[in-house]
Amino acid sequence: MKKVLLTGAAGEVGGHLRRELAGRYELRVSDVKPLTAGPGEQFVAADITNLADVLRICDGIEGIIHLGGFSVEGSWDTIHAANIVGCYNLFEAARQKGVKRVLFASSNHAVGFYPRSQRIDHTAIPKPDSRYGVSKAFGESLGSLYADKYGLEVFCIRIGNVKERPVDARRLAIWISPRDIAQLMTIGLEHPSIHFEIVYGMSDNKRAWWDNSNAARLGYKPQDRSEDYAAEIMAKHKPGDERTEMYQGGGFVHAETGGDPNKDATGKPI
Ligand code: 15L
């Protein structure tokens, strides 16, 4: 597979993937925000809430990495437009344009209300911790429908937190490095037999709450380990309130808008 569309390309995860996947694919990078295309990239602006825009960016594409949307908790209007309507438009445009494979950036927040004491795998049914988490569960369900009904090949990654290094105690469990998320995306694009799959987007994390055997079965071998940063992070760790510490989704279990887990429910940094 060569011609790949990356939606939400102007975001942080998009930036990591553009760097990691450069030279491996003919990347069409798209976002509602302007961005400068790099070597071997084509930039096409699109608003994913508009089906005509999404049909245009899917033209001639073999595989899609769908990062586009609103990436934290927000108002229902915001989540509905970007993550419900936008996600529907993406799958529908992929179907109409005969795109073979769609990689859906789901999130740990689709399962954020599982307690940290419970180890879950790819068969865990959603337990969203936010409207944002509900939208990710919706995207997974829509992917399942388009796989079973229309034969689209769909690979959903319940992404933890993509950063150069884990930033706090919770992220020691869910962190994924840029090169590991790129490896998972490459498996999603290249694996010869995908119908509908769910995997977790995490590195080799000793403190993980997830059994990622489905990713391993498909060939994933993470290169990075969060434990390498654990001593430094735990030395600075200040536990949050009881519910934040109890659930996998952390601060998202309280968030109402702009759910940034680095801030408490009132917006104060924690
Ligand atoms: C997500 O789904 C968000 O997109 C990201 O910004 C982080 O908040 C991440 O979850 C997380 O849980 O750390």
GROMACS .gro file of C-alpha atoms and ligand atoms in nm:
model
  283
    1MET     CA    1   0.000   0.000   0.000
    2LYS     CA    2   0.140   0.337  -0.099
    3LYS     CA    3  -0.123   0.612  -0.119
    4VAL     CA    4  -0.221   0.696   0.235
    5LEU     CA    5  -0.441   0.977   0.366
    6LEU     CA    6  -0.359   1.115   0.710
    7THR     CA    7  -0.643   1.322   0.860
    8GLY     CA    8  -0.581   1.553   1.153
    9ALA     CA    9  -0.227   1.584   1.023
   10ALA     CA   10  -0.165   1.922   1.191
   11GLY     CA   11  -0.205   1.775   1.542
   12GLU     CA   12   0.066   1.642   1.772
   13VAL     CA   13   0.018   1.273   1.681
   14GLY     CA   14  -0.005   1.371   1.314
   15GLY     CA   15   0.333   1.544   1.343
   16HIS     CA   16   0.496   1.234   1.492
   17LEU     CA   17   0.347   1.007   1.225
   18ARG     CA   18   0.448   1.236   0.938
   19ARG     CA   19   0.807   1.223   1.060
   20GLU     CA   20   0.806   0.848   1.130
   21LEU     CA   21   0.629   0.744   0.808
   22ALA     CA   22   0.814   0.986   0.575
   23GLY     CA   23   0.949   0.809   0.268
   24ARG     CA   24   0.747   0.492   0.333
   25TYR     CA   25   0.417   0.619   0.189
   26GLU     CA   26   0.287   0.880  -0.053
   27LEU     CA   27   0.118   1.076   0.224
   28ARG     CA   28  -0.177   1.302   0.156
   29VAL     CA   29  -0.190   1.511   0.471
   30SER     CA   30  -0.515   1.683   0.555
   31ASP     CA   31  -0.647   1.911   0.824
   32VAL     CA   32  -0.890   2.197   0.866
   33LYS     CA   33  -0.587   2.401   0.980
   34PRO     CA   34  -0.324   2.497   0.723
   35LEU     CA   35   0.006   2.313   0.723
   36THR     CA   36   0.315   2.307   0.506
   37ALA     CA   37   0.361   1.981   0.316
   38GLY     CA   38   0.700   1.817   0.356
   39PRO     CA   39   0.896   1.631   0.088
   40GLY     CA   40   0.683   1.355  -0.065
   41GLU     CA   41   0.365   1.490   0.094
   42GLN     CA   42   0.060   1.651  -0.057
   43PHE     CA   43  -0.151   1.884   0.159
   44VAL     CA   44  -0.524   1.907   0.095
   45ALA     CA   45  -0.731   2.117   0.338
   46ALA     CA   46  -1.061   1.966   0.446
   47ASP     CA   47  -1.331   2.012   0.705
   48ILE     CA   48  -1.437   1.658   0.797
   49THR     CA   49  -1.783   1.778   0.901
   50ASN     CA   50  -1.845   1.835   0.528
   51LEU     CA   51  -1.893   1.510   0.330
   52ALA     CA   52  -1.798   1.674  -0.001
   53ASP     CA   53  -1.460   1.771   0.147
   54VAL     CA   54  -1.401   1.420   0.277
   55LEU     CA   55  -1.493   1.262  -0.058
   56ARG     CA   56  -1.236   1.491  -0.222
   57ILE     CA   57  -0.950   1.393   0.010
   58CYS     CA   58  -1.030   1.019  -0.024
   59ASP     CA   59  -1.000   1.023  -0.403
   60GLY     CA   60  -0.732   0.777  -0.525
   61ILE     CA   61  -0.641   0.672  -0.171
   62GLU     CA   62  -0.566   0.309  -0.066
   63GLY     CA   63  -0.545   0.348   0.311
   64ILE     CA   64  -0.652   0.608   0.567
   65ILE     CA   65  -0.513   0.693   0.909
   66HIS     CA   66  -0.800   0.884   1.066
   67LEU     CA   67  -0.672   1.108   1.344
   68GLY     CA   68  -0.904   1.398   1.257
   69GLY     CA   69  -1.148   1.524   1.516
   70PHE     CA   70  -1.152   1.677   1.864
   71SER     CA   71  -0.894   1.503   2.081
   72VAL     CA   72  -1.007   1.572   2.439
   73GLU     CA   73  -1.337   1.620   2.623
   74GLY     CA   74  -1.553   1.900   2.486
   75SER     CA   75  -1.911   2.025   2.462
   76TRP     CA   76  -2.159   1.794   2.294
   77ASP     CA   77  -2.183   2.027   1.991
   78THR     CA   78  -1.806   2.012   1.944
   79ILE     CA   79  -1.782   1.635   1.990
   80HIS     CA   80  -2.089   1.572   1.776
   81ALA     CA   81  -1.961   1.776   1.481
   82ALA     CA   82  -1.597   1.668   1.479
   83ASN     CA   83  -1.612   1.311   1.611
   84ILE     CA   84  -1.961   1.181   1.527
   85VAL     CA   85  -2.048   1.356   1.200
   86GLY     CA   86  -1.679   1.378   1.099
   87CYS     CA   87  -1.619   1.010   1.167
   88TYR     CA   88  -1.935   0.906   0.979
   89ASN     CA   89  -1.828   1.117   0.681
   90LEU     CA   90  -1.486   0.952   0.686
   91PHE     CA   91  -1.618   0.593   0.676
   92GLU     CA   92  -1.887   0.680   0.424
   93ALA     CA   93  -1.640   0.858   0.193
   94ALA     CA   94  -1.398   0.563   0.225
   95ARG     CA   95  -1.680   0.329   0.118
   96GLN     CA   96  -1.789   0.547  -0.174
   97LYS     CA   97  -1.432   0.593  -0.297
   98GLY     CA   98  -1.338   0.222  -0.262
   99VAL     CA   99  -1.062   0.280  -0.004
  100LYS     CA  100  -0.934  -0.061   0.105
  101ARG     CA  101  -0.835   0.003   0.465
  102VAL     CA  102  -0.919   0.250   0.742
  103LEU     CA  103  -0.713   0.289   1.060
  104PHE     CA  104  -0.925   0.456   1.325
  105ALA     CA  105  -0.751   0.643   1.606
  106SER     CA  106  -0.970   0.529   1.893
  107SER     CA  107  -0.867   0.616   2.244
  108ASN     CA  108  -0.814   0.473   2.590
  109HIS     CA  109  -1.107   0.696   2.687
  110ALA     CA  110  -1.346   0.455   2.511
  111VAL     CA  111  -1.268   0.225   2.805
  112GLY     CA  112  -1.171   0.487   3.065
  113PHE     CA  113  -1.425   0.381   3.327
  114TYR     CA  114  -1.264   0.041   3.374
  115PRO     CA  115  -1.087   0.042   3.709
  116ARG     CA  116  -0.710   0.029   3.707
  117SER     CA  117  -0.738  -0.292   3.911
  118GLN     CA  118  -0.889  -0.468   3.607
  119ARG     CA  119  -0.678  -0.594   3.319
  120ILE     CA  120  -0.870  -0.568   2.994
  121ASP     CA  121  -0.802  -0.689   2.641
  122HIS     CA  122  -0.932  -0.601   2.295
  123THR     CA  123  -1.263  -0.778   2.365
  124ALA     CA  124  -1.351  -0.538   2.651
  125ILE     CA  125  -1.676  -0.362   2.567
  126PRO     CA  126  -1.659   0.019   2.583
  127LYS     CA  127  -1.693   0.195   2.917
  128PRO     CA  128  -1.640   0.554   2.804
  129ASP     CA  129  -1.532   0.814   3.058
  130SER     CA  130  -1.648   1.124   2.866
  131ARG     CA  131  -1.847   1.244   2.564
  132TYR     CA  132  -1.513   1.222   2.385
  133GLY     CA  133  -1.484   0.856   2.494
  134VAL     CA  134  -1.839   0.790   2.369
  135SER     CA  135  -1.739   0.930   2.028
  136LYS     CA  136  -1.444   0.690   2.014
  137ALA     CA  137  -1.672   0.395   2.101
  138PHE     CA  138  -1.903   0.519   1.824
  139GLY     CA  139  -1.613   0.522   1.577
  140GLU     CA  140  -1.522   0.163   1.668
  141SER     CA  141  -1.886   0.053   1.620
  142LEU     CA  142  -1.911   0.237   1.290
  143GLY     CA  143  -1.589   0.068   1.178
  144SER     CA  144  -1.737  -0.270   1.269
  145LEU     CA  145  -2.051  -0.192   1.067
  146TYR     CA  146  -1.854  -0.082   0.760
  147ALA     CA  147  -1.634  -0.392   0.784
  148ASP     CA  148  -1.923  -0.639   0.812
  149LYS     CA  149  -2.166  -0.466   0.579
  150TYR     CA  150  -1.940  -0.318   0.312
  151GLY     CA  151  -1.614  -0.515   0.340
  152LEU     CA  152  -1.394  -0.221   0.445
  153GLU     CA  153  -1.084  -0.342   0.635
  154VAL     CA  154  -1.083  -0.161   0.968
  155PHE     CA  155  -0.809  -0.141   1.230
  156CYS     CA  156  -0.891   0.048   1.552
  157ILE     CA  157  -0.617   0.154   1.792
  158ARG     CA  158  -0.725   0.245   2.145
  159ILE     CA  159  -0.439   0.491   2.180
  160GLY     CA  160  -0.291   0.566   2.520
  161ASN     CA  161  -0.074   0.879   2.512
  162VAL     CA  162   0.170   0.946   2.229
  163LYS     CA  163   0.473   1.148   2.344
  164GLU     CA  164   0.850   1.132   2.324
  165ARG     CA  165   0.844   1.013   2.686
  166PRO     CA  166   0.577   0.941   2.949
  167VAL     CA  167   0.480   1.255   3.138
  168ASP     CA  168   0.321   1.128   3.460
  169ALA     CA  169   0.232   0.819   3.666
  170ARG     CA  170  -0.085   0.739   3.471
  171ARG     CA  171   0.100   0.760   3.145
  172LEU     CA  172   0.355   0.502   3.267
  173ALA     CA  173   0.070   0.255   3.209
  174ILE     CA  174  -0.058   0.391   2.874
  175TRP     CA  175   0.235   0.567   2.705
  176ILE     CA  176   0.332   0.492   2.346
  177SER     CA  177   0.642   0.628   2.177
  178PRO     CA  178   0.629   0.783   1.830
  179ARG     CA  179   0.818   0.492   1.674
  180ASP     CA  180   0.590   0.235   1.839
  181ILE     CA  181   0.271   0.406   1.721
  182ALA     CA  182   0.424   0.424   1.372
  183GLN     CA  183   0.494   0.048   1.391
  184LEU     CA  184   0.131  -0.019   1.486
  185MET     CA  185   0.005   0.203   1.204
  186THR     CA  186   0.230   0.021   0.958
  187ILE     CA  187   0.088  -0.314   1.075
  188GLY     CA  188  -0.261  -0.171   1.031
  189LEU     CA  189  -0.180  -0.066   0.674
  190GLU     CA  190   0.026  -0.367   0.566
  191HIS     CA  191  -0.103  -0.677   0.749
  192PRO     CA  192  -0.240  -0.910   0.480
  193SER     CA  193  -0.557  -1.014   0.660
  194ILE     CA  194  -0.750  -0.752   0.850
  195HIS     CA  195  -1.129  -0.756   0.869
  196PHE     CA  196  -1.201  -0.565   1.190
  197GLU     CA  197  -0.948  -0.544   1.471
  198ILE     CA  198  -0.905  -0.357   1.797
  199VAL     CA  199  -0.560  -0.319   1.952
  200TYR     CA  200  -0.418  -0.099   2.228
  201GLY     CA  201  -0.175   0.177   2.139
  202MET     CA  202   0.091   0.139   2.408
  203SER     CA  203   0.462   0.067   2.426
  204ASP     CA  204   0.613  -0.219   2.628
  205ASN     CA  205   0.479  -0.090   2.962
  206LYS     CA  206   0.536  -0.291   3.280
  207ARG     CA  207   0.254  -0.102   3.461
  208ALA     CA  208   0.000  -0.159   3.182
  209TRP     CA  209  -0.370  -0.224   3.250
  210TRP     CA  210  -0.415  -0.375   2.906
  211ASP     CA  211  -0.347  -0.717   2.763
  212ASN     CA  212  -0.227  -0.628   2.416
  213SER     CA  213  -0.202  -0.987   2.288
  214ASN     CA  214  -0.414  -0.902   1.984
  215ALA     CA  215  -0.151  -0.652   1.868
  216ALA     CA  216   0.123  -0.910   1.936
  217ARG     CA  217  -0.069  -1.170   1.732
  218LEU     CA  218  -0.066  -0.926   1.438
  219GLY     CA  219   0.312  -0.883   1.470
  220TYR     CA  220   0.353  -0.581   1.701
  221LYS     CA  221   0.685  -0.575   1.889
  222PRO     CA  222   0.713  -0.249   2.083
  223GLN     CA  223   1.064  -0.107   2.103
  224ASP     CA  224   1.023   0.132   2.397
  225ARG     CA  225   0.950   0.079   2.767
  226SER     CA  226   0.789   0.330   3.001
  227GLU     CA  227   0.961   0.171   3.300
  228ASP     CA  228   1.287   0.336   3.191
  229TYR     CA  229   1.131   0.667   3.309
  230ALA     CA  230   0.947   0.534   3.615
  231ALA     CA  231   1.189   0.627   3.894
  232GLU     CA  232   1.208   0.989   3.779
  233ILE     CA  233   0.831   1.021   3.735
  234MET     CA  234   0.732   0.846   4.058
  235ALA     CA  235   0.971   1.066   4.258
  236LYS     CA  236   0.760   1.368   4.152
  237HIS     CA  237   0.419   1.196   4.161
  238LYS     CA  238   0.135   1.361   4.356
  239PRO     CA  239  -0.176   1.140   4.352
  240GLY     CA  240  -0.501   1.298   4.230
  241ASP     CA  241  -0.840   1.249   4.393
  242GLU     CA  242  -0.985   0.904   4.455
  243ARG     CA  243  -1.181   0.870   4.130
  244THR     CA  244  -0.896   1.004   3.916
  245GLU     CA  245  -0.664   0.743   4.067
  246MET     CA  246  -0.920   0.463   4.056
  247TYR     CA  247  -1.010   0.467   3.688
  248GLN     CA  248  -0.799   0.410   3.379
  249GLY     CA  249  -0.922   0.735   3.220
  250GLY     CA  250  -0.777   0.949   3.502
  251GLY     CA  251  -0.890   1.313   3.488
  252PHE     CA  252  -1.132   1.246   3.203
  253VAL     CA  253  -1.375   1.087   3.451
  254HIS     CA  254  -1.440   1.441   3.585
  255ALA     CA  255  -1.378   1.653   3.277
  256GLU     CA  256  -1.662   1.853   3.126
  257THR     CA  257  -1.482   2.058   2.861
  258GLY     CA  258  -1.125   2.062   2.735
  259GLY     CA  259  -1.052   1.750   2.939
  260ASP     CA  260  -0.681   1.778   2.981
  261PRO     CA  261  -0.568   1.523   3.239
  262ASN     CA  262  -0.284   1.755   3.338
  263LYS     CA  263  -0.546   1.987   3.487
  264ASP     CA  264  -0.804   1.924   3.758
  265ALA     CA  265  -1.181   1.960   3.704
  266THR     CA  266  -1.158   2.335   3.767
  267GLY     CA  267  -0.878   2.381   3.511
  268LYS     CA  268  -0.595   2.416   3.767
  269PRO     CA  269  -0.271   2.234   3.673
  270ILE     CA  270  -0.215   1.917   3.880
  27115L     C1  271  -0.644   1.098   2.447
  27115L     O1  272  -0.728   1.031   2.390
  27115L     C2  273  -0.611   1.236   2.404
  27115L     O2  274  -0.630   1.253   2.265
  27115L     C3  275  -0.473   1.279   2.444
  27115L     O3  276  -0.466   1.420   2.428
  27115L     C4  277  -0.442   1.242   2.589
  27115L     O4  278  -0.525   1.316   2.674
  27115L     C5  279  -0.464   1.092   2.608
  27115L     O5  280  -0.591   1.054   2.565
  27115L     C6  281  -0.443   1.047   2.752
  27115L     O6  282  -0.530   0.978   2.806
  27115L     O7  283  -0.338   1.077   2.807
   0.00000   0.00000   0.00000
